[in-house]
């Protein structure tokens, strides 16, 4: 018996075929084709990497401010300091005084003049040849050196199988009609070029990935993605779902099921739907009347009123004798929905089941029985609804609030067998995180999108102020005046990602300080470690104005709704991302009072944080904020933590390459219509086994 050898570092990265290696394209290049004197380097090497060489004249380990290695090299023209904050003894030896080294890095202004921090160093004779092509730098992992990857890629590029794998098979006629230019090289040439660009290549366009060779690769990648998304779309249309057409509701009351819920709900609502709400409700209503499952994202800024739309959709499903489920990512948010739905639906006689992770075993069992027997018409809960494999009697609609927090992997595939047929349930996702159009076109080609682009009437804009933490006392005295007017406020404690314990500790400290500073008012504290009953009790007290100031960790980020609380202070706002602050801030500005959000920050402020706080002060437009966020973090994070990874486009940047998406879309349509035989081949080439995200 032979035992399989453990996977090599290359295999662990999935680089186990010539094709995989060929598509492992450089993330950047190093220019070792040119060599500059030290004097030239000092002038040219700011902001980009440059190569120079010289003799070591000093090699010294210092301990101030921390242990580091300082090396000075010199040539006929000048000298240059190299600084290493981490180093091995072998490096110290390599750069012994008298050694000749070739170094490459950026020149920066250090405390003692210009220097290179952590340059790449090679000990070579002064006349060692320069390389003929730019040196690729590959995405790597621990234990996998550039040298190993470079060797493996070079070998792969010579592999005979590659000719076949990278063969040109997109019809030239179609390409000529669609592509804006004919200077994109054939695929195989493009890939070879990107691995070994000649010394005279346009480095800038290579780095920016706008070079024709990159364009060719990006186009192919997008094409594969568009094809698979269009396919997913077609597959969904072939699935069966119960049709909830308006006017076709069950007319007779059977099994004690109440009917006319939708009409009833519209009557009990204390407000009229806004124009935008009416529009999205009709879009959703139409989807629900189809015999294939709805897959729709309802997008609307914080406070735009998505909940009532979810309730209407649920009512429609219930009127057809089906169950509806509403899920939220956090217990607090799910509870808010539960309370709201009780308020709206219980007068109409609807049976609601509440299911969350923290229920006692007995309560959970009871809820599950109600769900399984069909007695519960509306089911509200957290992720537990998905995770615990609850079996529904007759689920017709699943609403998933703040769906981006669930991530694609947790998206539901609820099906049930009716006779010999499989039925899927309709799905409505809701999100306050606006998804920029480019993103929607790629990740969500099979997701229909409705947008609530209007806030309910009477909302006041939120004035956002950015204040130094040193002025905390002033902020607290302002808070005193505020509360004295009979208004309420939130105090949000800093996010400490590394430690929940620390986060709790600072929250408790702020709570104690504020309790002391504001003796006339009741201060409450809510955080993630509280039991859900305790959380609910605090929230209820805040809602009833028994608590005037609510000190909270980010548990209140989503969904909390207390109109009389129109002031929010966020401590250490510099630690929060765009989306978080936007969501948090959306908790205020819901009542008739002028709303204020105070972003307190501690110095020193990084450039990025400064820009972020400034943007947040200037705009409360969710779309603007989301675009900034996208350019900063990339789509993976915006869509949900775990969603990126294999779902990511590897070579395409959705902002930079937006125009390519449209090209790829056209090409995908034509390929599917005219060259169905080539479609499989193209998908196989680009996606291989990475087909997970196509189910979206
Ligand atoms: P979100 O979209 O952030 O989930 P909610 O559904 O929680 O927003 O709605 C925010 C608040 O606005 C709630 O108090 C809700 O009752 C109220 N609301 C929703 N629609 C309207 C409307 N058409 N007119 C007035 N108030 C509304
Ligand atoms: Mg909401």
GROMACS .gro file of C-alpha atoms and ligand atoms in nm, residues 300-307 333 337 401-402 430-432 558-560 583 587 590, ligand 2:
model
   22
  300UNK     CA    1  -3.342   5.038   0.082
  301UNK     CA    2  -3.142   5.264   0.302
  302UNK     CA    3  -3.164   5.231   0.676
  303UNK     CA    4  -3.508   5.342   0.787
  304UNK     CA    5  -3.663   5.334   0.441
  305UNK     CA    6  -3.934   5.095   0.558
  306UNK     CA    7  -3.846   4.749   0.431
  307UNK     CA    8  -4.013   4.565   0.717
  333UNK     CA    9  -3.306   4.230   1.513
  337UNK     CA   10  -3.931   4.184   1.386
  401UNK     CA   11  -3.317   4.050   0.639
  402UNK     CA   12  -2.972   4.203   0.602
  430UNK     CA   13  -3.350   4.266   0.226
  431UNK     CA   14  -3.047   4.484   0.269
  432UNK     CA   15  -2.963   4.835   0.372
  558UNK     CA   16  -2.918   4.700   1.277
  559UNK     CA   17  -3.288   4.736   1.302
  560UNK     CA   18  -3.344   4.910   1.633
  583UNK     CA   19  -2.602   5.157   0.982
  587UNK     CA   20  -3.089   5.446   1.427
  590UNK     CA   21  -3.657   5.856   1.283
  698LIG    MG1   22  -3.480   4.665   0.894
   0.00000   0.00000   0.00000
